[in-house]
Structures are given as C-alpha cells and as structure tokens.
Coordinates of C-alpha atoms in Angstrom, one line a residue:
M29 CA 0.0 0.0 0.0
T30 CA 1.3 3.5 -0.9
H31 CA 1.3 6.0 2.0
T32 CA 1.1 9.7 1.3
I33 CA 3.2 11.8 3.7
Q34 CA 2.1 15.3 4.0
P35 CA 4.8 17.9 4.6
N36 CA 4.7 19.8 7.9
N37 CA 3.6 23.2 6.8
P38 CA 3.6 25.6 9.7
E39 CA 0.9 27.7 8.1
T40 CA -1.5 24.8 8.0
T41 CA -0.7 22.9 11.2
P42 CA -3.8 22.6 13.4
A43 CA -3.7 24.7 16.6
P44 CA -3.4 22.8 19.9
E45 CA -6.4 22.2 22.0
S46 CA -7.7 25.0 24.2
T47 CA -5.9 25.5 27.5
D48 CA -8.5 27.8 29.0
V49 CA -6.6 30.9 27.9
P50 CA -9.1 33.8 27.7
A51 CA -10.1 34.6 24.2
T52 CA -8.9 38.2 24.6
V53 CA -5.3 37.2 25.3
S54 CA -3.2 36.2 22.4
S55 CA -1.3 32.9 22.7
V56 CA 1.4 34.0 20.3
P57 CA 4.4 35.7 21.9
A58 CA 5.3 39.2 20.8
A59 CA 8.1 39.5 18.3
A60 CA 11.5 40.2 19.9
P61 CA 13.4 43.3 18.7
A62 CA 15.6 42.6 15.6
G63 CA 18.9 41.0 16.7
A64 CA 17.9 40.9 20.4
G65 CA 18.7 37.6 22.0
S66 CA 19.6 35.9 18.6
A67 CA 22.0 33.0 19.0
V68 CA 25.2 33.2 16.9
P69 CA 26.1 29.8 15.3
A70 CA 29.4 28.6 16.7
A71 CA 30.9 28.4 13.2
L72 CA 30.5 32.2 12.8
K73 CA 32.1 33.2 16.1
R74 CA 35.5 34.9 15.7
R75 CA 38.4 33.1 17.1
I76 CA 42.2 33.0 16.8
P77 CA 43.2 30.1 14.4
K78 CA 45.0 27.2 15.9
Y79 CA 48.2 25.9 14.3
S80 CA 46.6 22.5 13.8
D81 CA 44.0 24.3 11.6
L82 CA 46.6 26.1 9.6
A83 CA 49.1 23.2 9.1
P84 CA 47.1 21.4 6.4
L85 CA 46.9 24.6 4.4
M86 CA 50.6 25.3 4.5
Q87 CA 51.7 22.5 2.2
F88 CA 54.0 24.6 -0.1
K89 CA 55.1 22.7 -3.1
K90 CA 58.6 23.0 -4.5
P91 CA 58.5 24.7 -7.9
E92 CA 59.0 22.3 -10.8
Y93 CA 60.6 23.3 -14.1
S94 CA 61.1 19.9 -15.8
K95 CA 59.7 19.0 -19.1
E96 CA 57.4 16.5 -17.5
A97 CA 56.0 19.1 -15.1
R98 CA 55.6 21.6 -17.9
L99 CA 53.6 19.1 -20.0
R100 CA 51.6 17.9 -17.0
R101 CA 50.4 21.4 -16.3
A102 CA 48.9 21.7 -19.9
S103 CA 45.2 20.8 -19.7
T104 CA 44.4 21.6 -23.4
V105 CA 45.9 21.4 -26.8
W106 CA 45.9 25.2 -26.9
E107 CA 48.1 25.3 -23.8
L108 CA 50.5 22.9 -25.5
R109 CA 50.5 25.3 -28.5
D110 CA 51.6 28.1 -26.1
I111 CA 54.5 26.0 -24.9
A112 CA 55.4 25.1 -28.5
K113 CA 55.5 28.7 -29.5
R114 CA 57.9 29.6 -26.7
R115 CA 60.3 26.7 -27.5
T116 CA 60.3 26.7 -31.4
P117 CA 61.8 29.2 -33.8
Q118 CA 59.3 31.3 -35.7
A119 CA 59.8 29.8 -39.1
P120 CA 59.0 26.2 -38.2
F121 CA 56.3 27.2 -35.7
D122 CA 54.6 29.4 -38.3
Y123 CA 54.9 26.6 -40.9
T124 CA 52.8 24.4 -38.5
D125 CA 50.5 27.1 -37.2
G126 CA 49.8 29.0 -40.4
A127 CA 47.6 28.4 -43.5
A128 CA 47.1 29.8 -47.0
E129 CA 46.6 33.5 -47.9
E130 CA 44.5 35.2 -45.3
E131 CA 44.0 32.0 -43.3
I132 CA 40.2 32.3 -43.6
T133 CA 39.7 28.6 -44.1
L134 CA 41.6 27.7 -41.0
R135 CA 39.6 30.2 -38.8
R136 CA 36.3 29.0 -40.2
A137 CA 37.2 25.3 -39.7
R138 CA 38.0 25.9 -36.0
Q139 CA 34.9 28.1 -35.6
A140 CA 32.7 25.4 -37.0
F141 CA 33.4 23.2 -34.0
L142 CA 32.6 26.1 -31.7
D143 CA 29.3 26.9 -33.4
I144 CA 27.5 23.7 -32.2
E145 CA 25.3 22.8 -29.4
F146 CA 25.5 19.5 -27.7
R147 CA 22.2 17.8 -26.7
P148 CA 22.8 15.5 -23.8
G149 CA 20.7 12.6 -22.7
I150 CA 20.2 12.0 -18.9
L151 CA 19.8 9.0 -16.6
R152 CA 22.1 6.8 -18.6
N153 CA 24.7 4.5 -17.2
V154 CA 28.0 6.1 -18.1
S155 CA 30.1 4.5 -15.4
A156 CA 32.4 3.0 -18.1
I157 CA 33.2 4.8 -21.4
D158 CA 34.5 2.7 -24.3
L159 CA 36.3 4.9 -26.9
S160 CA 37.5 2.0 -29.1
T161 CA 36.3 1.7 -32.7
E162 CA 37.2 -0.1 -36.0
I163 CA 38.6 1.7 -39.0
L164 CA 39.4 0.1 -42.4
G165 CA 39.0 -3.4 -41.0
K166 CA 41.1 -3.1 -37.9
P167 CA 40.6 -1.9 -34.3
S168 CA 41.7 1.4 -33.0
R169 CA 41.7 2.1 -29.2
L170 CA 40.7 5.7 -29.9
P171 CA 38.6 7.2 -32.8
V172 CA 41.6 9.4 -33.9
G173 CA 44.8 8.9 -35.7
I174 CA 47.8 11.0 -36.6
A175 CA 47.7 12.7 -40.0
P176 CA 50.6 12.9 -42.4
T177 CA 52.8 16.0 -41.8
G178 CA 55.8 17.0 -43.8
F179 CA 59.2 18.1 -42.5
T180 CA 58.3 16.9 -39.1
R181 CA 61.9 16.7 -37.6
M182 CA 62.2 20.4 -38.4
M183 CA 59.4 21.1 -35.8
Q184 CA 61.3 19.0 -33.2
S185 CA 64.2 16.7 -33.7
E186 CA 62.3 13.5 -32.6
G187 CA 59.9 14.1 -35.5
E188 CA 58.2 11.1 -37.0
Y189 CA 59.8 8.7 -34.6
A190 CA 58.0 10.4 -31.7
G191 CA 54.7 10.5 -33.6
S192 CA 54.8 6.8 -34.6
Q193 CA 55.9 5.6 -31.2
A194 CA 53.2 7.6 -29.4
A195 CA 50.6 6.3 -31.8
E196 CA 51.8 2.7 -31.2
A197 CA 51.6 3.2 -27.5
A198 CA 48.1 4.6 -27.8
G199 CA 46.9 1.9 -30.1
I200 CA 46.0 4.2 -33.0
P201 CA 47.2 4.6 -36.6
Y202 CA 50.1 6.8 -37.6
T203 CA 50.5 8.2 -41.1
L204 CA 53.9 8.9 -42.6
S205 CA 54.0 11.7 -45.3
T206 CA 55.8 11.4 -48.6
M207 CA 57.5 14.6 -47.5
G208 CA 58.5 13.2 -44.1
T209 CA 62.0 13.4 -42.6
A210 CA 62.1 9.8 -41.6
S211 CA 62.1 6.9 -44.1
I212 CA 59.3 4.3 -44.4
E213 CA 61.7 1.6 -43.2
D214 CA 62.9 3.6 -40.2
V215 CA 59.4 4.4 -39.0
A216 CA 58.4 0.8 -39.3
A217 CA 61.5 -0.2 -37.2
A218 CA 60.8 2.5 -34.6
A219 CA 57.2 1.4 -34.1
P220 CA 57.2 -2.3 -35.2
N221 CA 53.9 -3.1 -33.4
G222 CA 52.1 0.0 -34.6
R223 CA 49.6 0.4 -37.3
N224 CA 51.5 2.4 -39.9
W225 CA 49.8 4.1 -42.9
F226 CA 51.6 5.8 -45.8
Q227 CA 50.5 9.0 -47.5
L228 CA 51.4 9.4 -51.2
Y229 CA 51.7 12.3 -53.5
L230 CA 51.5 11.1 -57.0
W231 CA 54.5 12.4 -59.0
T232 CA 54.8 13.1 -62.6
D233 CA 57.4 10.3 -62.6
R234 CA 55.1 7.2 -62.0
D235 CA 58.1 4.9 -61.6
R236 CA 59.2 6.8 -58.5
S237 CA 55.6 6.7 -57.2
L238 CA 55.6 2.9 -57.8
E239 CA 58.9 2.5 -55.9
L240 CA 57.4 4.3 -52.8
I241 CA 54.2 2.2 -53.0
E242 CA 56.3 -1.0 -53.0
R243 CA 58.5 0.1 -50.1
A244 CA 55.4 0.9 -48.1
A245 CA 53.9 -2.5 -48.7
R246 CA 57.2 -4.2 -47.8
A247 CA 57.4 -2.2 -44.6
G248 CA 54.0 -3.5 -43.5
N249 CA 51.9 -0.4 -44.1
D250 CA 48.3 -1.7 -44.5
T251 CA 46.7 1.6 -45.8
L252 CA 47.7 4.0 -48.6
M253 CA 46.4 7.5 -48.3
V254 CA 46.7 9.4 -51.6
T255 CA 46.4 13.2 -51.3
V256 CA 44.6 14.9 -54.2
D257 CA 44.4 18.6 -53.2
T258 CA 47.9 19.8 -54.1
A259 CA 47.9 20.2 -57.9
V260 CA 49.9 23.4 -57.1
A261 CA 51.2 24.9 -53.9
G262 CA 48.9 27.1 -51.8
A263 CA 50.1 30.6 -51.0
R264 CA 51.4 30.2 -47.5
L265 CA 52.3 33.7 -46.7
R266 CA 53.8 33.2 -43.3
D267 CA 56.4 31.0 -44.9
V268 CA 57.1 33.6 -47.6
R269 CA 57.6 36.3 -45.0
N270 CA 59.8 34.1 -42.8
G271 CA 61.9 33.0 -45.8
M272 CA 61.1 29.4 -44.8
T273 CA 63.4 26.9 -46.6
I274 CA 64.2 23.2 -46.2
P275 CA 66.5 22.9 -44.4
P276 CA 66.2 26.2 -42.4
A277 CA 68.8 28.7 -43.4
L278 CA 71.1 30.3 -40.9
T279 CA 70.6 34.1 -41.4
I280 CA 70.9 37.0 -39.0
K281 CA 67.2 36.7 -38.3
T282 CA 67.3 33.0 -37.5
V283 CA 70.4 33.3 -35.4
L284 CA 68.7 36.0 -33.3
D285 CA 65.6 33.9 -33.1
A286 CA 67.7 31.0 -31.8
S287 CA 69.2 33.0 -29.0
Y288 CA 66.3 32.4 -26.7
R289 CA 65.4 28.9 -28.1
P290 CA 68.7 27.2 -27.6
A291 CA 67.3 23.7 -27.0
W292 CA 65.7 23.6 -30.4
W293 CA 68.9 24.7 -32.2
F294 CA 71.1 22.4 -30.1
N295 CA 68.9 19.4 -31.1
F296 CA 68.8 20.6 -34.8
L297 CA 72.6 21.0 -35.1
T298 CA 73.6 17.8 -33.2
H299 CA 71.3 15.3 -35.0
E300 CA 71.3 14.0 -38.6
P301 CA 70.7 16.8 -41.1
L302 CA 67.1 17.2 -42.3
T303 CA 66.3 15.5 -45.6
F304 CA 63.2 14.2 -47.3
A305 CA 63.7 10.6 -46.4
S306 CA 61.4 9.3 -49.0
L307 CA 62.8 11.5 -51.7
S308 CA 66.2 12.5 -53.0
R309 CA 68.0 15.3 -51.3
Y310 CA 66.3 18.6 -52.0
T311 CA 67.0 22.2 -51.0
G312 CA 64.7 25.2 -51.6
T313 CA 61.3 26.5 -50.7
V314 CA 58.3 24.2 -50.0
A315 CA 56.3 25.8 -52.7
D316 CA 59.1 25.3 -55.3
L317 CA 59.3 21.6 -54.3
I318 CA 55.6 21.0 -54.7
N319 CA 55.4 22.9 -58.0
S320 CA 58.4 21.1 -59.5
M321 CA 57.5 17.6 -58.3
F322 CA 53.8 16.9 -58.1
D323 CA 51.5 16.2 -61.0
P324 CA 48.9 18.8 -62.0
T325 CA 47.5 16.5 -64.6
L326 CA 46.2 13.9 -62.0
T327 CA 42.8 12.5 -62.9
F328 CA 40.4 9.8 -61.8
E329 CA 42.1 7.4 -64.2
D330 CA 45.3 7.7 -62.1
L331 CA 43.2 6.6 -59.1
D332 CA 42.2 3.5 -61.1
W333 CA 45.9 2.8 -61.6
L334 CA 46.5 3.1 -57.9
R335 CA 43.7 0.8 -57.1
E336 CA 45.1 -1.9 -59.4
T337 CA 48.7 -1.4 -58.0
W338 CA 48.0 -1.2 -54.2
K339 CA 46.5 -4.3 -52.7
G340 CA 45.8 -2.9 -49.2
K341 CA 43.2 -0.3 -48.1
L342 CA 43.1 2.8 -50.3
V343 CA 41.8 6.2 -49.0
V344 CA 41.6 9.5 -50.7
K345 CA 42.5 12.7 -48.8
G346 CA 41.4 16.1 -49.8
I347 CA 37.7 15.5 -50.6
Q348 CA 35.7 18.8 -50.5
T349 CA 32.5 18.0 -52.3
V350 CA 29.8 15.3 -52.1
E351 CA 30.2 14.5 -55.8
D352 CA 33.9 13.9 -55.5
A353 CA 33.4 11.7 -52.4
R354 CA 31.0 9.5 -54.4
R355 CA 33.3 9.4 -57.5
V356 CA 36.4 8.3 -55.6
V357 CA 34.4 5.4 -54.0
D358 CA 33.2 4.5 -57.5
H359 CA 36.9 4.3 -58.6
G360 CA 37.8 1.9 -55.8
A361 CA 38.6 3.9 -52.7
D362 CA 37.9 2.2 -49.4
G363 CA 37.4 5.5 -47.6
V364 CA 37.5 9.3 -48.0
I365 CA 39.1 12.0 -45.8
L366 CA 37.1 15.2 -45.8
S367 CA 39.9 17.7 -45.7
N368 CA 41.0 21.1 -47.1
H369 CA 44.6 20.4 -46.2
G370 CA 44.3 22.2 -42.9
G371 CA 43.5 25.4 -44.8
R372 CA 46.9 25.3 -46.3
Q373 CA 45.9 25.1 -50.0
L374 CA 42.8 27.0 -51.2
D375 CA 41.7 29.7 -48.9
R376 CA 37.9 30.0 -48.5
A377 CA 37.6 26.2 -49.2
P378 CA 34.7 24.2 -47.9
I379 CA 34.8 23.3 -44.2
P380 CA 35.0 19.5 -43.7
F381 CA 32.8 19.5 -40.5
H382 CA 30.0 21.3 -42.5
L383 CA 30.4 18.9 -45.4
L384 CA 30.3 15.8 -43.2
P385 CA 26.4 15.4 -42.8
E386 CA 25.9 15.7 -46.6
V387 CA 28.6 13.0 -47.3
K388 CA 27.1 10.7 -44.7
Q389 CA 23.7 11.1 -46.2
A390 CA 25.0 10.4 -49.7
F391 CA 26.9 7.3 -48.6
T392 CA 23.8 6.0 -46.8
A393 CA 21.7 6.6 -49.9
D394 CA 24.3 4.8 -52.0
N395 CA 24.5 1.9 -49.5
T396 CA 28.3 2.1 -49.4
D397 CA 30.4 1.0 -46.5
A398 CA 33.3 3.3 -47.5
A399 CA 34.8 4.9 -44.4
I400 CA 34.3 8.6 -43.8
M401 CA 37.2 10.3 -42.1
L402 CA 37.7 14.0 -41.2
D403 CA 40.6 16.4 -40.4
T404 CA 41.1 20.2 -40.1
G405 CA 40.3 22.3 -37.1
I406 CA 40.3 19.6 -34.4
M407 CA 41.7 20.9 -31.2
S408 CA 39.8 19.0 -28.5
G409 CA 38.2 15.7 -27.7
A410 CA 34.8 17.4 -27.8
D411 CA 35.6 18.3 -31.5
I412 CA 36.2 14.6 -32.2
V413 CA 33.0 13.5 -30.5
A414 CA 31.0 16.1 -32.5
A415 CA 32.4 14.8 -35.7
L416 CA 31.6 11.2 -34.8
A417 CA 28.1 12.1 -33.9
L418 CA 27.5 13.8 -37.3
G419 CA 28.6 10.7 -39.2
A420 CA 32.4 10.4 -39.2
D421 CA 33.9 7.0 -38.7
F422 CA 37.3 8.3 -37.7
T423 CA 39.2 11.6 -37.3
L424 CA 42.8 12.7 -37.9
I425 CA 44.9 15.3 -36.1
G426 CA 47.8 17.2 -37.6
R427 CA 48.5 20.5 -35.9
A428 CA 47.3 19.3 -32.5
Y429 CA 49.9 16.5 -32.7
L430 CA 52.7 18.9 -33.8
Y431 CA 51.9 21.3 -31.0
G432 CA 52.6 18.5 -28.6
L433 CA 55.7 17.5 -30.5
M434 CA 57.1 21.0 -30.4
A435 CA 56.2 21.4 -26.7
G436 CA 58.0 18.2 -25.6
G437 CA 59.0 15.7 -28.2
R438 CA 57.6 12.2 -27.7
A439 CA 56.3 13.1 -24.2
G440 CA 54.5 16.0 -25.7
V441 CA 52.7 13.8 -28.3
D442 CA 51.8 11.4 -25.5
R443 CA 50.3 14.4 -23.6
T444 CA 48.3 15.5 -26.6
L445 CA 46.7 12.1 -26.9
Q446 CA 46.1 11.9 -23.2
I447 CA 44.3 15.3 -23.3
L448 CA 42.1 14.3 -26.2
E449 CA 41.3 10.9 -24.6
K450 CA 40.2 12.6 -21.4
D451 CA 38.2 15.2 -23.3
M452 CA 36.4 12.5 -25.3
A453 CA 35.5 10.3 -22.3
R454 CA 34.2 13.3 -20.3
T455 CA 32.1 14.7 -23.2
M456 CA 30.6 11.3 -24.0
A457 CA 29.7 10.7 -20.3
L458 CA 28.0 14.1 -20.1
L459 CA 26.1 13.4 -23.3
G460 CA 24.9 10.2 -21.8
V461 CA 26.6 7.7 -24.1
S462 CA 29.1 5.0 -23.1
K463 CA 30.3 3.9 -26.5
I464 CA 30.9 5.5 -29.9
S465 CA 28.1 3.5 -31.7
E466 CA 25.6 5.3 -29.4
L467 CA 26.5 8.8 -30.8
T468 CA 23.9 10.1 -33.3
P469 CA 23.2 13.4 -35.1
D470 CA 20.6 14.1 -32.4
H471 CA 23.5 14.8 -30.0
V472 CA 24.7 17.8 -32.0
R473 CA 23.0 20.9 -33.4
L474 CA 24.8 23.2 -35.8
L475 CA 24.0 26.7 -34.7
N476 CA 25.2 29.0 -37.5
K477 CA 25.7 27.0 -40.6

C-alpha cells in the first residue's frame, strides 16, 4: 500500500487544543526586537586560528621546471600550443601554425566546431566509457589517428619517430608523409607493433611513385592515403615572410631567433641533417618543391591505376564535395578523408565539418560501406565527439599532434593524446553515451551553418 506523507507546513498545522486561555489574550508571543537575543552559530564566532588548523593549508610545493612538469600542467591542446610557440623558432612554428593566404579557411574550420550545441541525454549508465572503434577493417583504441605531416623533424628533432611511437603506445594509426623526414623503413622499425599508414603524393614520374608504394607494402603499411588537393602549392604567406626553406637557413634573423630557443637549435645542429627521407636530397622552398614535383594532370584514371597497384586499403585525402566523395568510391577507394589540407591550399575552401552530414547522407543513400574520415580544425576531444556524432567513422589530427611534439617531443605527443582521450571520455559521459556507436546526429545541433 502506498502512503502519502504530507509535509509539515507551519501555516496549515492545526492549533493545539484549548488550555483555558481567555479569548482576549493572544497565545502568540510578541516578536523580539531585531537581533535581540539571537544565538550566533558557533561556526560564525570569531576566534584565533590554531596551528593545527593552519598546518594542512601550509603545504608549499617546490616549484617544478622539468619538461614532465611543464607538460603535465597543460590541460588543453591550446596550452601545448603556447608552450610550443615559446620553444620553437618562428619559421618552423609558423609553418605548422599557419595556413594559406588570409587563413580564412583555418579560422572557419575551427569556428565550425565552436558553433555547435551538444544535446545530452540524462539518466544513462555512463560508469564505463569505451572509446574503441574499428577503422578500415582493424581496431583502434581511440577514434583518432595521426595525420601525415611534412618536414616533421624540423618542428622538433624526434619528429616522425615520436609520432609513430606515441601512436603505437596509444593503439591508434600513424600516417607517414611522402615529405616526411624519416624513411618508411625507419618508421616501421621505430614502431614495429604500430599500425602504420603511408601518405602518397603522385609524382609526374610514375616509376618513382611505384617505388614508394612497393616500399610501403614491404614495410607493413596496410593503408595507402593518396592526397589529391595539391595540384599546385597554396600561397602560405607566413612561410614567404619568414623565408622558410628546407633545411632552415642560418641568417641574421634565424640566429637572433635562436638566441632564446637554444634547446631547439642544439637538437637541430647535433642530429642528422634534415632531408626528405622518401625523396632524393632537396633544398629550396616548400612551394618550389611542390610545383616542381607533383603532378597537376592527375585525374580519376590515375586513381584506377593506384587501385590496381595497391593491394591494401586505399583512402583519398582532400575530398571537399559530395560529388567527389562519391566518385572516388566508384573508382575503388575504401574510404575518404574530408579535408581542405588544414586550410593550407585553397583559402575559403569548404569546411569538412560542415560537409560531413551531406557526405554521410549520400553514402547512406548509396548503401556504401566506405569509411568517412575527417581532419582540419580539431583541437579537442569534444571536436572529435561532435564529428563522430554527425557521421564520421574516424578523425585525424595534424597541428594538434605537432603542437605536442614541439612542446616536448615524444612526451608532448603522448600528452596531446592523453588530453584528447580525457576530453572524449568526459564529453561522452556528459552526453549520456558510453560507446561511440551510441552517438547520433541528435546529440549535436549546428548553430550558425
């Protein structure tokens, strides 16, 4: 039987039975003057503090200035970026941080992740959060991998070795760039148990492209990522202003810049000279290299050739329209990467995060199981969760990883991945989901698209 318990409301409590008090005499005592006779709670009475009360508060910590302490204090990727900027010469930092022309695309890509509203569910069991997923036929402990980045040892001397080893430890894929500063074979040796992918720029010289493809296969790379948005080099004006060359040139400006970043220059000068490990030795500007080497005549027929040549998984990076996403799948791609090259090629390019729902809808209509991946603008685990909710199967980070690398080498990359993992787990718990498959478009609303 259910019992209803009425609250004790002093305004409705019945009066006590009569005690023969005359009707003309009130039974309610007169109100005391304000403050008169009021009891002060013991906790609010002034007293002299005891040493035993103060002792627990006087635990002064010794200042820590080690790399580990510095990285541990960073709670966001943006804070790692601040550390990276202090520790890296301007030219390589700006190469990472900058984008093409007025950098409008990069700003819009980052703003896109801010212009959302999460829509949480409540009263769900989120005591255990599972961030694991499957991408291109194999498991990944997190729904994020490391994107290909060129000249990585210029950012910090551990370069691709730090990235591949951190990815191996985290149980996620690592992608080596054609323009990397560590060879395919050396990266495979540095992270023998990691899942290594290789990013390919198709050259005008197809024999040299074929050589790279064969080396990647022999080294155990299971996925080939072909980048298709670099017919010519974008106008990266920060690099032009800084006179950025490969390798960095020692000028009066760079020497002055080095005077308060000695650790970077010590590492740079005492390790093996920078070279494009997958290419022959090259010196000159980045734009000159791209314009002299990469093929502006690339077409979908070349994608057919790649599909016939490469026996592993094939993904196409640089997709910026729904039509092109569908076409590359028709030509044999196992997945697409919605990307505008981090805003580093065409300024005012489409924003991958905005394009994502349309591509997901098209692939669902086509009944294709091709993977949808996304990069550009990701700076937090919440960004990754938003992308997954709107239909991405996987995400890739470039700048976020490089900020960690510049901030502290391998330990900095580890810290980046730790921050992202913690962000993702917290965001999913607050959304009321315990695994990635439970995320749906209902969890995210685009505010200003």
